[in-house]
Coordinates of C-alpha atoms and ligand atoms in Angstrom, one line a residue:
M1 CA -41.9 -13.5 -9.7
H2 CA -40.1 -11.8 -6.9
S3 CA -36.5 -11.2 -6.8
E4 CA -33.8 -12.4 -5.2
N5 CA -31.1 -11.2 -2.8
S6 CA -28.8 -9.8 -5.4
T7 CA -26.1 -9.6 -2.8
V8 CA -25.7 -12.9 -1.4
R9 CA -22.9 -13.8 -4.0
H10 CA -23.0 -18.4 -2.9
P11 CA -25.1 -19.7 -5.8
A12 CA -26.7 -21.7 -2.5
L13 CA -28.5 -19.0 -1.4
R14 CA -29.0 -17.6 -5.2
R15 CA -32.5 -19.0 -5.5
S16 CA -34.5 -17.0 -3.7
H17 CA -36.3 -14.0 -4.5
L18 CA -37.6 -11.7 -3.0
R19 CA -39.1 -8.2 -3.6
K20 CA -37.4 -4.9 -1.9
N21 CA -33.6 -5.4 -1.1
L22 CA -34.2 -4.2 1.9
Y23 CA -31.2 -6.1 4.4
S24 CA -29.4 -9.0 3.2
L25 CA -30.9 -12.2 4.5
F26 CA -34.3 -11.2 6.0
A27 CA -35.3 -11.0 2.2
V28 CA -34.7 -14.0 0.9
S29 CA -38.1 -15.8 -0.4
I30 CA -37.7 -19.3 0.0
I31 CA -36.5 -19.5 3.4
F32 CA -35.1 -22.4 5.3
I33 CA -34.8 -22.4 8.9
G34 CA -33.9 -25.2 11.0
G35 CA -31.4 -28.2 12.4
C36 CA -29.8 -30.8 10.5
N37 CA -29.8 -34.4 9.8
T38 CA -28.1 -36.0 7.3
R39 CA -30.3 -38.2 4.7
Q40 CA -29.8 -41.8 4.0
T41 CA -28.4 -42.9 0.7
S42 CA -29.8 -45.6 -1.0
N43 CA -27.6 -48.5 -2.1
H44 CA -25.6 -48.7 -5.5
D45 CA -23.2 -50.7 -7.4
S46 CA -19.6 -49.9 -6.7
S47 CA -19.4 -47.0 -8.6
D48 CA -22.1 -45.8 -6.9
N49 CA -21.5 -46.0 -3.7
A50 CA -17.3 -45.0 -4.0
F51 CA -19.5 -41.8 -5.1
A52 CA -22.5 -42.0 -2.2
A53 CA -19.3 -41.8 0.1
F54 CA -17.2 -39.5 -2.2
Q55 CA -20.2 -37.0 -1.7
E56 CA -20.8 -37.1 1.2
K57 CA -17.0 -36.4 2.3
F58 CA -16.8 -33.8 -0.6
L59 CA -20.0 -31.8 0.9
D60 CA -18.3 -31.6 4.4
A61 CA -15.5 -29.8 3.2
Y62 CA -17.3 -27.8 1.0
W63 CA -19.6 -26.3 4.3
K64 CA -16.0 -26.0 5.5
Q65 CA -14.8 -24.2 3.5
Y66 CA -18.0 -21.8 2.8
P67 CA -19.0 -21.8 6.6
A68 CA -22.0 -18.9 5.3
A69 CA -23.3 -20.7 3.0
S70 CA -23.8 -23.3 5.8
I71 CA -25.2 -21.4 7.8
F72 CA -28.3 -21.3 5.4
I73 CA -28.8 -24.6 4.1
G74 CA -29.5 -25.3 8.2
Y75 CA -26.1 -27.7 8.2
G76 CA -25.3 -27.3 11.8
K77 CA -21.5 -27.0 11.8
Y78 CA -18.8 -24.9 11.1
Y79 CA -21.1 -22.2 12.4
D80 CA -18.3 -20.5 15.0
T81 CA -15.7 -19.7 11.5
L82 CA -15.6 -16.0 10.0
V83 CA -13.8 -16.1 6.6
I84 CA -11.7 -12.7 6.5
P85 CA -11.8 -12.0 3.2
G86 CA -8.5 -11.2 1.4
D87 CA -5.7 -12.6 -0.6
E88 CA -5.3 -15.6 1.0
A89 CA -9.2 -16.6 1.2
A90 CA -9.4 -15.9 -2.7
A91 CA -6.5 -18.4 -3.3
A92 CA -7.9 -21.1 -0.7
T93 CA -11.5 -21.4 -2.4
I94 CA -9.8 -21.5 -5.9
R95 CA -6.9 -24.4 -4.5
F96 CA -9.9 -25.6 -3.0
S97 CA -12.0 -26.0 -5.9
R98 CA -9.8 -27.6 -8.3
Q99 CA -8.4 -30.0 -6.3
W100 CA -11.8 -31.5 -5.3
L101 CA -12.3 -30.9 -9.5
D102 CA -9.2 -33.8 -10.3
S103 CA -11.1 -35.7 -7.5
L104 CA -14.7 -35.7 -8.8
K105 CA -13.2 -36.3 -12.2
A106 CA -11.8 -39.5 -11.1
F107 CA -14.8 -41.3 -11.3
P108 CA -15.9 -43.1 -15.1
Y109 CA -19.1 -40.7 -15.5
D110 CA -20.6 -43.3 -17.4
Q111 CA -20.7 -46.5 -14.9
L112 CA -22.5 -44.0 -12.4
H113 CA -26.8 -44.0 -12.1
D114 CA -28.5 -41.3 -13.8
N115 CA -29.5 -39.9 -10.3
N116 CA -25.4 -39.9 -9.6
K117 CA -24.5 -38.7 -12.8
I118 CA -27.0 -35.2 -12.4
S119 CA -25.3 -34.8 -9.1
F120 CA -21.6 -35.3 -10.4
N121 CA -22.6 -32.5 -12.9
I122 CA -23.8 -30.5 -10.1
I123 CA -20.8 -30.8 -8.5
K124 CA -18.6 -29.9 -11.4
N125 CA -20.7 -26.6 -12.3
Q126 CA -20.4 -25.7 -8.9
L127 CA -16.7 -26.2 -8.7
E128 CA -16.8 -24.5 -11.5
T129 CA -18.3 -21.9 -11.3
D130 CA -16.5 -20.8 -7.6
I131 CA -13.8 -20.2 -9.8
W132 CA -15.2 -18.2 -12.7
Y133 CA -16.5 -16.1 -9.5
Q134 CA -13.2 -15.7 -7.8
E135 CA -10.7 -15.7 -11.1
V136 CA -12.7 -13.6 -13.4
F137 CA -15.8 -11.9 -12.0
K138 CA -14.4 -10.5 -8.6
K139 CA -17.0 -9.6 -7.0
D140 CA -15.7 -9.3 -3.8
E141 CA -13.8 -6.0 -4.9
W142 CA -16.4 -4.3 -6.4
D143 CA -19.8 -5.7 -4.7
A144 CA -20.1 -4.2 -1.1
S145 CA -23.1 -5.2 -0.2
G146 CA -21.8 -8.9 0.0
Y147 CA -19.7 -7.6 3.3
N148 CA -22.5 -8.2 6.3
L149 CA -22.5 -10.4 9.5
S150 CA -26.3 -9.2 10.1
G151 CA -27.9 -12.4 8.2
T152 CA -25.5 -14.9 9.4
S153 CA -25.7 -14.0 13.0
F154 CA -29.6 -13.6 12.5
Y155 CA -30.0 -17.5 11.7
I156 CA -26.9 -18.2 13.8
I157 CA -29.9 -17.9 16.9
N158 CA -32.4 -18.1 15.5
Q159 CA -32.2 -22.3 13.6
P160 CA -32.9 -24.7 16.5
Y161 CA -30.0 -27.0 15.4
A162 CA -29.1 -26.3 19.9
P163 CA -30.1 -24.8 22.5
L164 CA -30.1 -21.5 23.0
N165 CA -26.8 -21.7 25.7
D166 CA -24.9 -22.6 22.6
R167 CA -26.0 -20.8 19.9
L168 CA -24.6 -17.6 22.0
R169 CA -21.7 -19.4 22.5
I170 CA -21.4 -20.1 18.8
L171 CA -22.7 -16.5 17.8
S172 CA -19.6 -15.0 20.1
K173 CA -17.0 -16.9 18.1
H174 CA -18.5 -15.9 15.2
L175 CA -18.1 -12.3 16.2
Q176 CA -14.9 -12.4 17.1
Q177 CA -13.0 -11.2 14.7
S178 CA -16.2 -9.1 12.7
D179 CA -13.1 -6.0 13.4
A180 CA -11.0 -7.5 11.2
Y181 CA -14.2 -8.6 8.7
Y182 CA -14.8 -5.1 8.0
D183 CA -11.8 -3.7 8.0
A184 CA -10.8 -6.7 5.4
A185 CA -13.9 -6.2 3.7
L186 CA -12.6 -1.7 3.2
K187 CA -8.9 -3.3 2.0
R188 CA -10.4 -5.8 -0.4
L189 CA -12.8 -3.6 -2.2
R190 CA -10.4 -2.0 -5.0
Q191 CA -13.2 -0.2 -7.2
P192 CA -17.0 -0.6 -5.8
T193 CA -19.7 -0.1 -7.5
R194 CA -21.3 3.2 -6.6
E195 CA -24.9 1.3 -6.5
H196 CA -24.0 -1.8 -4.2
I197 CA -22.0 0.3 -1.9
E198 CA -25.7 2.4 -1.2
L199 CA -27.5 -1.0 -0.9
A200 CA -24.5 -1.8 1.4
I201 CA -25.1 1.0 3.2
L202 CA -29.1 0.3 3.4
Q203 CA -27.9 -3.3 4.7
N204 CA -25.4 -2.8 6.7
E205 CA -28.1 -0.3 8.9
G206 CA -30.8 -2.6 8.6
G207 CA -28.6 -5.5 9.8
I208 CA -28.1 -3.5 13.1
S209 CA -31.4 -4.8 14.7
V210 CA -30.4 -8.4 14.4
F211 CA -28.2 -7.5 17.6
E212 CA -29.8 -5.3 19.4
E213 CA -33.3 -6.1 21.5
S214 CA -34.5 -9.3 21.7
L215 CA -30.4 -10.6 20.7
Q216 CA -29.8 -8.9 24.4
D217 CA -33.3 -10.3 26.1
S218 CA -32.0 -13.1 24.5
I219 CA -28.2 -13.1 26.3
D220 CA -30.2 -11.9 29.5
A221 CA -32.2 -15.0 29.2
S222 CA -30.3 -17.8 28.6
H223 CA -28.9 -20.1 31.0
L224 CA -24.2 -19.1 30.7
T225 CA -22.4 -17.9 33.4
D226 CA -22.0 -14.0 34.1
S227 CA -18.2 -14.3 32.7
E228 CA -19.8 -15.6 29.3
K229 CA -23.2 -13.4 28.9
K230 CA -20.1 -10.6 29.5
V231 CA -17.5 -12.2 26.3
V232 CA -21.0 -12.6 24.3
R233 CA -22.6 -9.2 24.8
E234 CA -18.5 -7.5 24.1
N235 CA -18.2 -9.2 20.7
V236 CA -21.7 -8.4 19.8
E237 CA -20.8 -4.7 20.9
K238 CA -17.2 -4.8 18.8
T239 CA -19.9 -6.0 15.8
V240 CA -22.2 -3.1 16.0
R241 CA -19.0 -0.2 16.4
A242 CA -17.4 -2.1 13.0
I243 CA -20.7 -2.4 11.3
R244 CA -21.1 1.4 12.0
Q245 CA -17.1 2.1 11.0
F246 CA -18.2 0.3 7.9
I247 CA -21.4 2.5 6.9
Q248 CA -19.4 5.7 7.7
A249 CA -16.0 4.1 5.6
L250 CA -18.9 3.8 2.9
R251 CA -20.2 6.9 3.2
N252 CA -16.8 8.7 2.7
M253 CA -16.6 7.3 -0.5
L254 CA -20.0 8.3 -1.8
S255 CA -19.2 12.1 -0.6
E256 CA -15.3 11.5 -1.9
K257 CA -15.2 14.3 -4.8
D258 CA -13.8 12.8 -7.2
Y259 CA -13.2 8.9 -6.6
T260 CA -14.2 6.1 -9.0
F261 CA -16.7 4.1 -9.3
R262 CA -16.6 0.7 -11.5
S263 CA -20.1 1.3 -13.3
F264 CA -22.5 -1.3 -12.3
R265 CA -23.1 -3.3 -15.8
I266 CA -21.4 -5.9 -15.9
G267 CA -20.5 -5.8 -20.0
K268 CA -21.5 -8.8 -23.0
K269 CA -18.5 -11.1 -22.0
L270 CA -19.0 -11.5 -18.1
F271 CA -23.2 -11.7 -18.7
V272 CA -23.0 -13.9 -21.4
E273 CA -20.8 -16.2 -18.4
K274 CA -22.2 -16.1 -15.7
F275 CA -25.3 -16.6 -17.8
G276 CA -24.0 -19.4 -18.2
Y277 CA -22.6 -20.9 -14.5
D278 CA -25.8 -19.7 -12.9
L279 CA -29.1 -20.4 -14.9
A280 CA -27.8 -23.4 -16.6
T281 CA -29.8 -23.7 -18.8
T282 CA -29.0 -25.0 -22.4
F283 CA -30.3 -21.7 -24.0
T284 CA -27.7 -17.9 -24.7
P285 CA -28.7 -15.1 -23.6
E286 CA -29.4 -13.5 -26.4
E287 CA -31.9 -16.2 -27.4
I288 CA -33.6 -15.7 -24.2
Y289 CA -33.9 -12.0 -24.8
N290 CA -35.1 -12.9 -28.7
R291 CA -37.4 -14.0 -27.9
A292 CA -38.7 -11.5 -24.8
V293 CA -38.3 -8.9 -27.1
A294 CA -41.0 -11.1 -29.4
D295 CA -43.2 -12.8 -27.4
K296 CA -43.9 -9.1 -25.9
K297 CA -45.8 -8.4 -29.2
V298 CA -47.6 -11.8 -28.5
Y299 CA -49.1 -10.7 -25.4
H300 CA -49.9 -7.1 -26.7
R301 CA -52.3 -9.0 -29.3
K302 CA -53.3 -11.3 -27.0
M303 CA -53.7 -8.8 -24.2
F304 CA -55.6 -6.3 -27.4
G305 CA -58.2 -8.8 -27.5
L306 CA -59.0 -9.2 -24.2
A307 CA -59.7 -6.0 -23.5
E308 CA -61.4 -5.6 -26.6
R309 CA -63.9 -8.3 -25.7
L310 CA -63.8 -6.7 -21.9
W311 CA -64.3 -3.1 -22.8
S312 CA -68.4 -2.9 -22.7
K313 CA -68.3 -4.6 -19.5
Y314 CA -66.6 -2.2 -17.7
Y315 CA -67.4 1.4 -19.7
G316 CA -70.3 0.3 -21.4
N317 CA -70.3 2.6 -24.4
Q318 CA -68.5 5.0 -23.7
K319 CA -65.2 6.0 -26.6
K320 CA -62.3 3.9 -26.2
P321 CA -58.5 5.7 -26.2
T322 CA -56.9 5.6 -29.9
D323 CA -53.5 3.6 -29.0
T324 CA -53.9 -0.6 -27.5
L325 CA -51.3 0.2 -24.8
S326 CA -54.3 2.6 -23.1
I327 CA -57.4 0.0 -23.5
I328 CA -55.7 -3.2 -22.5
R329 CA -54.8 -0.3 -19.1
S330 CA -58.2 1.2 -19.2
V331 CA -59.4 -2.7 -18.6
I332 CA -57.1 -3.6 -16.0
D333 CA -57.2 -0.7 -14.1
K334 CA -61.2 -2.0 -13.4
I335 CA -60.0 -6.0 -12.9
D336 CA -57.9 -3.9 -10.2
L337 CA -61.4 -2.9 -8.4
Q338 CA -62.2 -6.2 -7.8
H339 CA -60.2 -7.3 -4.3
A340 CA -61.1 -8.9 -1.0
A341 CA -60.8 -6.3 1.8
P342 CA -57.3 -6.1 4.2
E343 CA -59.4 -8.4 6.6
H344 CA -60.8 -11.4 4.4
F345 CA -56.9 -11.1 2.5
F346 CA -55.8 -14.0 4.1
D347 CA -59.1 -16.2 4.2
S348 CA -59.3 -15.6 0.6
L349 CA -55.4 -17.2 0.1
V350 CA -56.7 -19.9 2.2
N351 CA -59.4 -21.0 1.2
Q352 CA -57.3 -20.8 -2.8
V353 CA -54.8 -23.8 -1.4
E354 CA -57.7 -25.5 -0.2
R355 CA -59.1 -25.7 -4.2
L356 CA -55.8 -25.5 -5.7
K357 CA -54.9 -28.6 -4.4
E358 CA -58.4 -30.9 -5.2
F359 CA -58.3 -29.0 -8.5
I360 CA -54.3 -31.0 -9.3
L361 CA -55.5 -34.5 -8.1
E362 CA -59.4 -33.7 -10.1
K363 CA -58.0 -32.9 -13.5
D364 CA -55.0 -34.9 -13.2
L365 CA -51.9 -33.4 -12.9
F366 CA -50.0 -34.7 -10.2
D367 CA -49.6 -37.8 -7.9
F368 CA -49.8 -35.4 -4.9
D369 CA -50.7 -36.8 -1.9
T370 CA -52.5 -34.3 0.3
A371 CA -51.3 -35.3 4.0
Y372 CA -48.0 -34.0 3.5
P373 CA -48.4 -30.4 4.9
I374 CA -48.4 -27.1 3.5
K375 CA -49.2 -24.5 6.0
V376 CA -51.0 -20.8 5.0
R377 CA -49.8 -18.5 7.8
I378 CA -49.4 -14.7 8.0
M379 CA -46.0 -14.2 7.3
P380 CA -43.5 -14.2 10.6
E381 CA -42.1 -10.9 12.1
Y382 CA -39.1 -11.6 10.7
L383 CA -39.7 -11.7 6.9
R384 CA -42.1 -9.1 7.1
G385 CA -41.8 -5.8 5.0
V386 CA -39.9 -7.2 2.1
S387 CA -43.2 -9.7 -0.5
V388 CA -47.1 -10.1 0.3
A389 CA -46.5 -14.1 0.2
N390 CA -43.6 -16.4 0.1
A391 CA -43.0 -19.9 0.2
E392 CA -41.1 -21.5 2.9
F393 CA -39.0 -24.6 2.6
T394 CA -38.3 -26.7 5.0
P395 CA -34.2 -27.1 5.2
P396 CA -32.3 -29.3 3.0
Y397 CA -30.5 -31.0 5.4
Q398 CA -34.0 -32.0 7.3
T399 CA -36.4 -34.6 6.2
T400 CA -39.3 -33.9 7.5
G401 CA -40.9 -30.5 8.4
V402 CA -43.5 -27.9 7.2
T403 CA -43.3 -26.0 4.1
Y404 CA -45.0 -22.5 4.8
Y405 CA -46.6 -20.6 2.9
N406 CA -46.4 -17.3 4.3
I407 CA -48.5 -14.1 3.6
D408 CA -48.4 -10.5 4.6
D409 CA -51.1 -9.2 7.3
L410 CA -53.1 -6.4 5.4
T411 CA -54.9 -4.8 8.0
E412 CA -51.6 -3.9 9.8
Y413 CA -51.0 -1.5 6.7
P414 CA -52.1 1.9 6.3
K415 CA -54.6 2.0 4.7
D416 CA -52.8 3.4 1.0
K417 CA -50.5 0.3 0.9
A418 CA -53.6 -2.1 1.6
E419 CA -55.3 -0.3 -1.6
G420 CA -52.6 -0.3 -3.9
T421 CA -51.1 -4.3 -2.8
L422 CA -54.9 -5.8 -2.7
R423 CA -54.9 -4.3 -6.4
E424 CA -51.9 -5.2 -7.4
Y425 CA -53.4 -9.0 -6.1
N426 CA -56.7 -9.2 -7.1
T427 CA -59.3 -11.3 -6.9
Y428 CA -57.7 -12.7 -9.8
S429 CA -54.1 -11.8 -9.6
S430 CA -53.9 -13.3 -6.2
Q431 CA -55.1 -17.1 -6.9
L432 CA -51.3 -16.7 -10.0
L433 CA -49.8 -15.2 -6.4
S434 CA -51.2 -18.9 -5.0
I435 CA -50.4 -20.3 -7.6
H436 CA -47.0 -19.8 -7.9
E437 CA -46.2 -19.6 -4.2
A438 CA -48.3 -22.5 -3.0
V439 CA -49.6 -25.0 -5.1
P440 CA -48.2 -26.2 -8.1
G441 CA -46.0 -24.0 -7.6
H442 CA -43.0 -23.6 -5.0
C443 CA -44.4 -24.5 -1.9
L444 CA -45.4 -28.2 -4.1
Q445 CA -42.2 -28.5 -6.0
G446 CA -40.3 -27.8 -2.5
I447 CA -42.1 -31.1 -1.0
Y448 CA -41.5 -33.1 -4.2
N449 CA -37.3 -31.7 -3.5
N450 CA -37.8 -33.5 -0.5
K451 CA -39.5 -36.2 -0.6
N452 CA -38.6 -37.8 -3.9
S453 CA -34.8 -36.4 -4.3
P454 CA -32.6 -39.1 -3.3
D455 CA -29.4 -37.1 -2.6
V456 CA -28.9 -33.7 -1.0
V457 CA -26.2 -32.4 -3.5
R458 CA -29.7 -30.3 -5.7
S459 CA -31.4 -29.9 -2.6
V460 CA -28.2 -28.1 -1.0
F461 CA -27.1 -26.1 -4.9
M462 CA -31.1 -25.2 -5.7
N463 CA -31.5 -24.5 -8.9
G464 CA -33.2 -21.1 -8.7
T465 CA -34.2 -21.1 -12.6
M466 CA -35.6 -25.0 -12.9
I467 CA -37.2 -23.6 -9.5
E468 CA -38.3 -20.2 -10.7
G469 CA -39.1 -21.3 -14.3
W470 CA -41.3 -24.2 -13.2
A471 CA -43.8 -21.8 -10.3
V472 CA -43.6 -19.6 -13.6
Y473 CA -44.6 -22.9 -15.4
T474 CA -47.5 -23.5 -13.4
E475 CA -48.9 -20.4 -13.6
G476 CA -50.0 -20.6 -17.5
M477 CA -49.9 -25.0 -17.0
M478 CA -53.7 -24.0 -14.4
L479 CA -55.0 -22.1 -16.7
E480 CA -54.3 -24.5 -19.6
N481 CA -56.5 -26.7 -17.9
G482 CA -59.4 -25.3 -16.6
W483 CA -58.6 -23.3 -13.4
G484 CA -60.9 -19.6 -13.4
N485 CA -62.7 -21.4 -15.7
H486 CA -61.1 -19.6 -18.9
S487 CA -62.5 -16.4 -17.8
L488 CA -60.8 -13.3 -20.3
E489 CA -60.0 -11.3 -16.8
M490 CA -57.9 -14.5 -15.7
D491 CA -56.7 -13.8 -18.7
L492 CA -55.8 -10.4 -19.0
I493 CA -54.2 -11.1 -15.9
H494 CA -52.1 -13.5 -16.9
G495 CA -50.6 -11.7 -19.4
K496 CA -49.7 -8.8 -17.1
W497 CA -48.1 -11.9 -15.0
K498 CA -45.8 -12.9 -18.4
L499 CA -45.1 -9.2 -19.3
R500 CA -43.8 -9.0 -15.6
E501 CA -41.4 -12.0 -16.4
L502 CA -40.8 -11.4 -19.5
S503 CA -39.7 -7.6 -19.2
N504 CA -37.3 -9.2 -16.6
V505 CA -34.7 -10.6 -18.7
I506 CA -35.2 -7.5 -21.4
V507 CA -33.8 -4.9 -18.8
D508 CA -31.9 -7.3 -17.1
Y509 CA -29.6 -7.9 -20.7
D510 CA -31.0 -4.2 -21.6
L511 CA -28.9 -2.8 -19.0
H512 CA -25.8 -5.0 -18.7
V513 CA -25.3 -5.9 -22.5
L514 CA -27.0 -3.0 -24.0
N515 CA -26.3 0.0 -21.7
K516 CA -29.7 1.1 -22.3
S517 CA -31.0 4.0 -20.1
R518 CA -33.4 4.5 -17.2
E519 CA -35.5 6.4 -19.1
S520 CA -35.5 3.5 -21.4
I521 CA -36.7 0.6 -18.9
M522 CA -39.0 2.5 -17.0
N523 CA -41.0 3.0 -20.3
L524 CA -41.3 0.1 -21.1
L525 CA -42.1 -0.7 -17.0
V526 CA -44.8 1.2 -17.0
K527 CA -46.0 2.1 -20.8
E528 CA -45.5 -1.0 -21.7
C529 CA -45.5 -3.6 -18.8
F530 CA -48.4 -1.9 -17.4
Q531 CA -46.2 -1.3 -13.8
T532 CA -46.8 1.4 -11.3
Q533 CA -43.9 3.9 -11.2
A534 CA -42.9 2.8 -8.0
Q535 CA -42.4 -0.8 -9.0
A536 CA -40.8 0.2 -12.0
E537 CA -38.4 2.0 -10.1
E538 CA -37.9 -1.2 -7.7
K539 CA -37.8 -3.0 -10.3
Y540 CA -34.7 -0.6 -12.3
H541 CA -32.8 -0.4 -9.0
R542 CA -32.6 -4.2 -8.5
A543 CA -31.5 -4.6 -12.0
T544 CA -28.3 -2.3 -11.5
V545 CA -27.3 -4.2 -8.5
S546 CA -28.6 -7.9 -9.3
Q547 CA -27.4 -9.5 -12.7
V548 CA -28.5 -12.7 -14.7
Q549 CA -30.9 -13.4 -11.7
L550 CA -33.7 -11.7 -13.4
C551 CA -33.4 -13.7 -16.5
S552 CA -33.8 -17.5 -14.6
Y553 CA -38.3 -17.0 -14.2
Y554 CA -39.2 -16.8 -18.3
S555 CA -35.8 -18.6 -18.8
G556 CA -36.1 -21.8 -16.6
Y557 CA -40.1 -21.2 -17.7
L558 CA -39.1 -21.5 -21.9
A559 CA -36.8 -24.6 -20.9
I560 CA -39.6 -26.5 -19.1
E561 CA -42.5 -25.5 -21.7
S562 CA -40.0 -26.9 -24.5
L563 CA -38.7 -30.0 -22.6
R564 CA -42.3 -30.6 -22.7
E565 CA -42.4 -30.1 -25.6
E566 CA -40.2 -32.9 -26.3
Y567 CA -41.4 -35.6 -23.8
K568 CA -44.6 -35.7 -25.9
R569 CA -42.5 -35.8 -28.6
K570 CA -40.5 -39.2 -27.0
M571 CA -43.8 -40.4 -25.4
G572 CA -46.6 -40.8 -28.4
D573 CA -49.3 -42.7 -27.0
K574 CA -47.7 -42.4 -23.7
Y575 CA -47.4 -39.5 -23.1
T576 CA -49.8 -37.9 -20.0
I577 CA -49.1 -34.2 -18.2
K578 CA -48.6 -36.1 -14.8
D579 CA -46.7 -38.2 -16.0
F580 CA -44.0 -35.4 -16.8
H581 CA -44.7 -33.7 -14.1
E582 CA -44.4 -36.4 -11.7
K583 CA -41.0 -37.5 -14.0
F584 CA -40.2 -33.9 -14.0
L585 CA -40.3 -33.0 -10.0
S586 CA -38.6 -36.3 -9.1
F587 CA -35.0 -35.4 -10.2
G588 CA -35.3 -32.6 -7.2
S589 CA -34.2 -29.2 -7.6
S590 CA -31.0 -29.9 -10.4
P591 CA -30.7 -27.3 -13.3
I592 CA -33.2 -28.4 -16.3
K593 CA -30.8 -28.8 -18.7
Y594 CA -29.5 -32.1 -17.0
I595 CA -33.2 -33.4 -16.3
R596 CA -34.0 -32.6 -20.1
E597 CA -30.2 -35.1 -20.9
L598 CA -31.9 -37.7 -18.7
M599 CA -35.7 -37.3 -19.2
L600 CA -35.1 -37.1 -23.4
A601 CA -32.5 -40.5 -23.1
E602 CA -33.5 -43.4 -25.3
N603 CA -33.9 -45.3 -22.1
Q604 CA -36.5 -43.5 -19.6
Ligands
ZN1 ZN1 -60.5 -0.8 -3.3
ZN2 ZN1 -40.9 -17.7 -6.9

């Protein structure tokens, strides 16, 4: 579930998911905050040794080229650099990618070990994606929300990679040219979309808070000299002024009568290409779309059968509505009323996670080392206001640490909002939430990613489709294995989750490729997927400011399911589900198509 901050351009950041586009970088739902530590590489023969050396050089060069991206993965270096947008920067990106592609291609792919083959493919896909983004997609010319310094600033201050004094000095340097940055951003916006301008205004306004009270307190509390403090304050003030001017200029564009905006719809050609680069699966978007449309009917039929069987339990002899969708909706309405009290919601999820950990071992689904810390905690302040729950990974450049399952404190919600949230995450739905976010979904996968993944490439260029596909896959897999005791209510609510996941694909494709109207999207989500008006509006909005990412959940899920079938056939009698899970997760967060190649290879 959940979305990603659609405004973040860099693929390394694209994997996260969030529910609302609030501010650009606080909205990510898989988060990394931490320092840096490079990993050890193991011994290989000569091509592999050469490749390991290449990777280390490449990654350092990459983070130097993309300093903003390096901040989000906790690299701890180049944080003071700020790239000023423009033709020069764009050309430099393309040159960089071409050069490194050339050096990469000098390696004899066939002679590399499997793990390095995956890394080779990931690096290649990354560099080709970067070129495509710059030469073809040109998002920096039309997506105003890509320009925002609050997210990087937030992380520069809050990651524990250096003492506070140093972090403040680094921030100050990072912001030295903030005015030039925002000026250049405005010039770069050749034909922006209205939707991204609105988002940019919202997110930049929200982002100003990063430079306010708590930063001012940190400056006061630091041991910088008075003159150093003065410089930091000046750079911060300059930035806030630049942000305000940027917002004003964007507002002016919106109010200019004959301004021609670009449509937010990217059209079929770009959609197909972006799908190929971002998702890196073996499916085409058309295949996924057709499958989603067909599956919607399948789930409606299943859910109708379940609702029929549950009708008398909840409605006694009351007459049923005449259409099947209303019957389903009526039963869901009753299930929604079964939920925890706001003050017990957190404890109920803590409890679920413990039971889930026991369950996956009892049923022999994983070789999970329960000593590995997954901590359930109340959502930290800086992540609030985005989603009810999320998973927070240890940063890729750090080998140890805690994986968090963050849960909002519902006792702090206004009464109506708490009630609405509790209905959405009722007794049944909240279990699916814990499966998806924590065990064996995101938190568990994050742990395997850090524990098993032998090299850092697949951790820093995490594939969002693999990550979301995995979390979605686990929902159904757990129910198949008896979680929830095959209760009709659980199956019905699971059907609603599936509808949400597959409708993400339909909404995305309908809007960007098939040119469908807002009304048709709202109708799909509210009538056919049982969402509230507010949820549907949020999803529509998200689909206007993102492209392709909404497809990742269902596409990833389908790719994993079909890989499991193929693997089962290959292994025959030797197949076990635990073996499938352990092997699949051992490849870190690589694109599923590369994992597939290796898992189905003859010699495996
Ligand atoms: Zn209630
Ligand atoms: Zn997720």
